Amino acid sequence: MKLRKVSAASAAVLALALTATACGSDDKDGGSSGDSKKITIGIKFDQPGLGQKTPNGYEGFDVDVATYVAKKLGYTEDQIEWKESKSADRETMLQRGDVDFIAATYSITPERSEKVDFAGPYLLAHQDVLIRADEDKIKSPEDLNNAKLCSVTGSTSAQNIKDKLAPKAQLQPYPTYSACLPGLQNGAIDALTTDDSILAGYAAQSQFKGKFKLGGFKLTNENYGIGVKKGSDLKDKINTALEAMVADKSWDKAVEDNFGPANYKNEPAPKIGDVKS
């Protein structure tokens, strides 16, 4: 009799443990655990015009694209969980399943495509330079010779210009792109270089409106895609959503809302799968 009582108690404990485990399981179809349906999306938190965390929430072109895609996948805005995706962490985050997809100025490259899949592209950007609005001496990349060019730690953009186009450019080290802007404004540097979409986002900030302009040099092609885990069926669904965003003009509105103040001369919306080399 005593043995039967212990067995019954053990069974009860086991059932309780199984119930707790089930409640804490990760329902990846819903994007997160628990009863509420969620989707987790990786974005940049520090790129004005593209992906930025503000006191009022999240904003930028990548945020608008990701929100539109999520809605087409069946999620409302309050069912989106935003997660910061720094450049060096993106492949790992997708491989671990930390996020469902990433829209974070994520250029499609052969090396990255070996590790993750990409939907898109949804924007064709180019490496360019940002200069003062009244600058009239820098009209080509070669004019950057002897100019003071902002070089950001961890970025190869400025070094590429010095190596290939303007060997006499004077690289000025700064910790971040945003730190370059006051120097550009006061003349401590002459130009800042990275993707034109990122430059346009910075230039479109209210405190800098009308103070800077893009050179329009189109030094490289940067095909922004939405990253998903290798083999994920989300890729095709996201591509369908991106096509709908272009067709109903939501894509054009997102471009104007986020880059318009910088007079960004964007490329037309790229066709799905058309990756420019």
Tab-separated table of C-alpha atoms in Angstrom:
chain	number	residue	atom	x	y	z
A	1	MET	CA	0.000	0.000	0.000
A	2	LYS	CA	2.794	2.424	0.883
A	3	LEU	CA	4.504	1.722	-2.447
A	4	ARG	CA	1.318	2.576	-4.354
A	5	LYS	CA	1.014	5.939	-2.536
A	6	VAL	CA	4.582	6.922	-3.457
A	7	SER	CA	3.999	5.968	-7.094
A	8	ALA	CA	0.867	8.062	-7.264
A	9	ALA	CA	2.677	11.047	-5.797
A	10	SER	CA	5.530	10.611	-8.255
A	11	ALA	CA	3.079	10.460	-11.136
A	12	ALA	CA	1.504	13.696	-9.982
A	13	VAL	CA	4.888	15.431	-9.813
A	14	LEU	CA	5.775	14.110	-13.260
A	15	ALA	CA	2.506	15.363	-14.736
A	16	LEU	CA	3.044	18.773	-13.191
A	17	ALA	CA	6.570	18.960	-14.632
A	18	LEU	CA	5.332	17.993	-18.089
A	19	THR	CA	2.624	20.647	-17.912
A	20	ALA	CA	5.161	23.314	-16.941
A	21	THR	CA	7.465	22.257	-19.745
A	22	ALA	CA	4.650	22.474	-22.287
A	23	CYS	CA	3.695	25.957	-21.107
A	24	GLY	CA	7.267	27.153	-21.526
A	25	SER	CA	7.868	25.649	-24.960
A	26	ASP	CA	8.961	27.888	-27.812
A	27	ASP	CA	6.235	28.105	-30.443
A	28	LYS	CA	8.363	29.368	-33.304
A	29	ASP	CA	5.385	29.497	-35.661
A	30	GLY	CA	3.995	32.261	-33.486
A	31	GLY	CA	7.362	33.947	-33.141
A	32	SER	CA	7.563	33.555	-29.353
A	33	SER	CA	6.446	31.480	-26.427
A	34	GLY	CA	3.187	31.785	-24.545
A	35	ASP	CA	-0.379	32.211	-25.661
A	36	SER	CA	0.035	35.493	-27.572
A	37	LYS	CA	1.098	35.361	-31.203
A	38	LYS	CA	4.383	37.186	-31.735
A	39	ILE	CA	7.015	37.678	-34.399
A	40	THR	CA	10.573	38.768	-33.599
A	41	ILE	CA	12.303	41.048	-36.096
A	42	GLY	CA	15.892	42.257	-36.088
A	43	ILE	CA	16.637	45.875	-37.006
A	44	LYS	CA	19.292	48.489	-36.344
A	45	PHE	CA	18.592	50.687	-33.331
A	46	ASP	CA	21.007	53.507	-34.213
A	47	GLN	CA	20.530	54.390	-37.889
A	48	PRO	CA	18.286	57.433	-38.438
A	49	GLY	CA	16.028	57.045	-41.454
A	50	LEU	CA	16.488	53.268	-41.533
A	51	GLY	CA	16.243	51.653	-38.124
A	52	GLN	CA	16.228	53.730	-34.963
A	53	LYS	CA	14.951	53.265	-31.440
A	54	THR	CA	13.377	56.500	-30.196
A	55	PRO	CA	11.459	57.511	-27.065
A	56	ASN	CA	8.275	57.081	-29.121
A	57	GLY	CA	9.111	53.647	-30.515
A	58	TYR	CA	10.914	52.433	-33.629
A	59	GLU	CA	11.141	54.252	-36.941
A	60	GLY	CA	12.899	54.244	-40.300
A	61	PHE	CA	12.616	52.727	-43.766
A	62	ASP	CA	13.676	49.245	-42.625
A	63	VAL	CA	11.124	49.445	-39.823
A	64	ASP	CA	8.368	50.422	-42.268
A	65	VAL	CA	9.304	47.575	-44.622
A	66	ALA	CA	9.469	45.044	-41.778
A	67	THR	CA	6.140	46.221	-40.336
A	68	TYR	CA	4.439	45.909	-43.731
A	69	VAL	CA	5.866	42.411	-44.213
A	70	ALA	CA	4.786	41.347	-40.728
A	71	LYS	CA	1.233	42.520	-41.397
A	72	LYS	CA	1.151	40.501	-44.621
A	73	LEU	CA	2.314	37.501	-42.590
A	74	GLY	CA	-0.661	37.974	-40.271
A	75	TYR	CA	0.776	40.008	-37.386
A	76	THR	CA	-0.391	43.329	-36.004
A	77	GLU	CA	2.081	46.007	-34.942
A	78	ASP	CA	1.671	45.183	-31.258
A	79	GLN	CA	2.592	41.564	-32.000
A	80	ILE	CA	6.033	42.580	-33.278
A	81	GLU	CA	8.998	42.227	-30.942
A	82	TRP	CA	11.910	44.350	-32.173
A	83	LYS	CA	15.436	43.140	-31.436
A	84	GLU	CA	18.665	45.017	-32.089
A	85	SER	CA	20.727	43.348	-34.815
A	86	LYS	CA	24.251	44.685	-34.966
A	87	SER	CA	26.113	44.003	-38.196
A	88	ALA	CA	28.498	41.435	-36.718
A	89	ASP	CA	25.680	39.485	-35.024
A	90	ARG	CA	23.156	39.073	-37.826
A	91	GLU	CA	24.055	35.621	-39.184
A	92	THR	CA	24.402	34.199	-35.682
A	93	MET	CA	21.040	35.601	-34.600
A	94	LEU	CA	19.311	33.952	-37.548
A	95	GLN	CA	21.120	30.647	-37.144
A	96	ARG	CA	20.245	30.496	-33.421
A	97	GLY	CA	16.629	31.423	-34.045
A	98	ASP	CA	16.841	34.612	-31.953
A	99	VAL	CA	14.772	36.395	-34.616
A	100	ASP	CA	12.347	35.353	-37.349
A	101	PHE	CA	13.846	37.720	-39.901
A	102	ILE	CA	16.239	40.659	-40.116
A	103	ALA	CA	15.797	43.945	-41.999
A	104	ALA	CA	18.846	45.991	-41.048
A	105	THR	CA	20.691	47.508	-44.046
A	106	TYR	CA	21.632	43.870	-44.705
A	107	SER	CA	23.474	43.741	-48.041
A	108	ILE	CA	23.131	40.468	-49.947
A	109	THR	CA	26.582	38.965	-50.594
A	110	PRO	CA	27.759	35.515	-51.699
A	111	GLU	CA	29.555	35.009	-48.388
A	112	ARG	CA	26.463	35.772	-46.309
A	113	SER	CA	24.242	33.711	-48.600
A	114	GLU	CA	26.238	30.627	-47.637
A	115	LYS	CA	25.042	31.060	-44.045
A	116	VAL	CA	21.526	32.532	-44.356
A	117	ASP	CA	18.824	33.004	-46.999
A	118	PHE	CA	17.687	36.387	-48.295
A	119	ALA	CA	14.316	37.640	-49.461
A	120	GLY	CA	14.402	40.641	-51.764
A	121	PRO	CA	16.279	42.788	-52.479
A	122	TYR	CA	13.972	45.605	-51.354
A	123	LEU	CA	16.376	48.542	-51.818
A	124	LEU	CA	19.382	49.175	-54.041
A	125	ALA	CA	21.792	51.521	-52.280
A	126	HIS	CA	25.272	52.706	-53.280
A	127	GLN	CA	28.374	53.819	-51.448
A	128	ASP	CA	28.480	57.608	-51.675
A	129	VAL	CA	29.769	60.654	-49.822
A	130	LEU	CA	27.976	63.238	-47.723
A	131	ILE	CA	29.320	66.779	-48.017
A	132	ARG	CA	28.241	70.241	-46.887
A	133	ALA	CA	25.402	71.761	-48.883
A	134	ASP	CA	27.588	74.676	-50.021
A	135	GLU	CA	30.527	72.456	-51.023
A	136	ASP	CA	31.419	73.052	-54.697
A	137	LYS	CA	34.925	71.557	-54.955
A	138	ILE	CA	34.068	67.878	-54.465
A	139	LYS	CA	32.370	66.843	-57.706
A	140	SER	CA	33.951	63.404	-58.214
A	141	PRO	CA	35.652	60.774	-56.037
A	142	GLU	CA	39.047	61.992	-57.278
A	143	ASP	CA	38.314	65.396	-55.738
A	144	LEU	CA	38.640	63.720	-52.349
A	145	ASN	CA	42.428	63.790	-52.771
A	146	ASN	CA	43.814	65.967	-49.924
A	147	ALA	CA	40.301	66.199	-48.442
A	148	LYS	CA	39.667	65.190	-44.854
A	149	LEU	CA	37.521	62.030	-45.067
A	150	CYS	CA	35.740	60.640	-42.024
A	151	SER	CA	36.888	57.089	-41.278
A	152	VAL	CA	34.637	55.165	-38.896
A	153	THR	CA	36.040	52.380	-36.755
A	154	GLY	CA	35.026	49.009	-38.192
A	155	SER	CA	34.034	50.400	-41.604
A	156	THR	CA	36.061	49.881	-44.782
A	157	SER	CA	34.274	52.532	-46.880
A	158	ALA	CA	36.770	55.369	-46.373
A	159	GLN	CA	39.786	53.072	-46.771
A	160	ASN	CA	38.334	51.755	-50.047
A	161	ILE	CA	38.197	55.304	-51.428
A	162	LYS	CA	41.776	55.975	-50.358
A	163	ASP	CA	43.032	52.681	-51.809
A	164	LYS	CA	41.197	52.832	-55.147
A	165	LEU	CA	40.126	56.380	-55.974
A	166	ALA	CA	41.793	59.114	-53.941
A	167	PRO	CA	45.158	57.959	-52.535
A	168	LYS	CA	45.877	61.365	-51.007
A	169	ALA	CA	42.654	61.479	-49.004
A	170	GLN	CA	43.321	62.242	-45.332
A	171	LEU	CA	41.443	59.714	-43.212
A	172	GLN	CA	40.099	61.200	-39.990
A	173	PRO	CA	39.118	58.545	-37.394
A	174	TYR	CA	35.744	58.869	-35.629
A	175	PRO	CA	33.930	56.277	-33.492
A	176	THR	CA	30.553	56.440	-35.300
A	177	TYR	CA	28.894	58.009	-38.324
A	178	SER	CA	26.797	60.251	-36.109
A	179	ALA	CA	30.013	61.552	-34.499
A	180	CYS	CA	31.230	62.625	-37.964
A	181	LEU	CA	28.305	64.962	-38.592
A	182	PRO	CA	29.290	67.849	-36.265
A	183	GLY	CA	32.814	67.667	-37.725
A	184	LEU	CA	31.401	67.786	-41.234
A	185	GLN	CA	29.209	70.711	-40.284
A	186	ASN	CA	32.015	72.789	-38.732
A	187	GLY	CA	34.666	71.943	-41.347
A	188	ALA	CA	36.824	69.594	-39.280
A	189	ILE	CA	36.177	67.026	-42.013
A	190	ASP	CA	35.202	67.484	-45.666
A	191	ALA	CA	33.246	64.315	-46.404
A	192	LEU	CA	31.679	61.250	-44.835
A	193	THR	CA	31.263	58.016	-46.778
A	194	THR	CA	29.051	54.937	-46.431
A	195	ASP	CA	25.836	53.716	-48.121
A	196	ASP	CA	23.829	56.592	-49.613
A	197	SER	CA	20.678	55.404	-47.834
A	198	ILE	CA	22.425	55.653	-44.458
A	199	LEU	CA	23.839	59.077	-45.332
A	200	ALA	CA	20.398	60.262	-46.428
A	201	GLY	CA	18.939	59.083	-43.135
A	202	TYR	CA	21.419	61.136	-41.162
A	203	ALA	CA	20.995	64.185	-43.397
A	204	ALA	CA	17.213	63.992	-43.043
A	205	GLN	CA	17.338	64.552	-39.271
A	206	SER	CA	15.633	67.783	-38.286
A	207	GLN	CA	18.808	69.393	-36.907
A	208	PHE	CA	20.652	68.793	-40.195
A	209	LYS	CA	17.994	69.553	-42.806
A	210	GLY	CA	19.421	71.640	-45.637
A	211	LYS	CA	22.989	71.484	-44.285
A	212	PHE	CA	24.325	68.487	-46.229
A	213	LYS	CA	24.011	66.902	-49.663
A	214	LEU	CA	24.939	63.619	-51.290
A	215	GLY	CA	27.705	63.516	-53.887
A	216	GLY	CA	25.772	61.084	-56.095
A	217	PHE	CA	28.885	59.051	-56.924
A	218	LYS	CA	27.344	55.523	-56.766
A	219	LEU	CA	30.652	53.840	-55.952
A	220	THR	CA	29.230	50.377	-55.216
A	221	ASN	CA	25.956	48.463	-55.368
A	222	GLU	CA	24.463	47.485	-52.007
A	223	ASN	CA	21.452	45.179	-52.396
A	224	TYR	CA	19.482	45.272	-49.135
A	225	GLY	CA	17.716	42.001	-48.418
A	226	ILE	CA	15.687	40.533	-45.578
A	227	GLY	CA	17.644	37.771	-43.907
A	228	VAL	CA	16.000	34.532	-42.766
A	229	LYS	CA	17.325	31.258	-41.422
A	230	LYS	CA	18.739	28.942	-44.077
A	231	GLY	CA	15.924	26.869	-45.577
A	232	SER	CA	13.124	28.905	-43.957
A	233	ASP	CA	9.793	28.948	-45.782
A	234	LEU	CA	9.476	32.600	-44.737
A	235	LYS	CA	11.641	33.625	-47.694
A	236	ASP	CA	8.923	33.078	-50.309
A	237	LYS	CA	6.232	34.631	-48.086
A	238	ILE	CA	8.354	37.729	-47.496
A	239	ASN	CA	9.062	38.059	-51.226
A	240	THR	CA	5.308	38.022	-51.893
A	241	ALA	CA	4.822	40.734	-49.259
A	242	LEU	CA	7.591	42.889	-50.761
A	243	GLU	CA	6.008	42.647	-54.207
A	244	ALA	CA	2.692	43.778	-52.710
A	245	MET	CA	4.389	46.711	-50.968
A	246	VAL	CA	5.760	47.955	-54.291
A	247	ALA	CA	2.494	47.347	-56.145
A	248	ASP	CA	0.314	49.336	-53.722
A	249	LYS	CA	2.837	52.230	-53.515
A	250	SER	CA	3.545	51.698	-49.818
A	251	TRP	CA	7.209	51.311	-50.748
A	252	ASP	CA	7.279	54.760	-52.383
A	253	LYS	CA	5.617	56.314	-49.353
A	254	ALA	CA	8.173	54.733	-47.013
A	255	VAL	CA	11.026	56.134	-49.117
A	256	GLU	CA	9.539	59.639	-49.110
A	257	ASP	CA	8.695	59.563	-45.393
A	258	ASN	CA	12.185	58.552	-44.336
A	259	PHE	CA	14.546	60.006	-46.955
A	260	GLY	CA	12.567	62.850	-48.513
A	261	PRO	CA	14.075	65.677	-46.434
A	262	ALA	CA	17.568	64.721	-47.704
A	263	ASN	CA	16.516	64.862	-51.382
A	264	TYR	CA	17.701	61.275	-51.732
A	265	LYS	CA	17.620	60.222	-55.390
A	266	ASN	CA	16.788	56.594	-54.757
A	267	GLU	CA	16.815	53.818	-57.314
A	268	PRO	CA	13.423	52.361	-58.310
A	269	ALA	CA	12.256	49.407	-56.225
A	270	PRO	CA	14.333	46.407	-57.329
A	271	LYS	CA	12.725	43.243	-58.654
A	272	ILE	CA	12.815	40.237	-56.373
A	273	GLY	CA	15.963	38.231	-57.008
A	274	ASP	CA	17.656	40.956	-59.084
A	275	VAL	CA	20.926	41.383	-57.174
A	276	LYS	CA	23.205	43.928	-58.842
A	277	SER	CA	26.913	43.117	-58.731
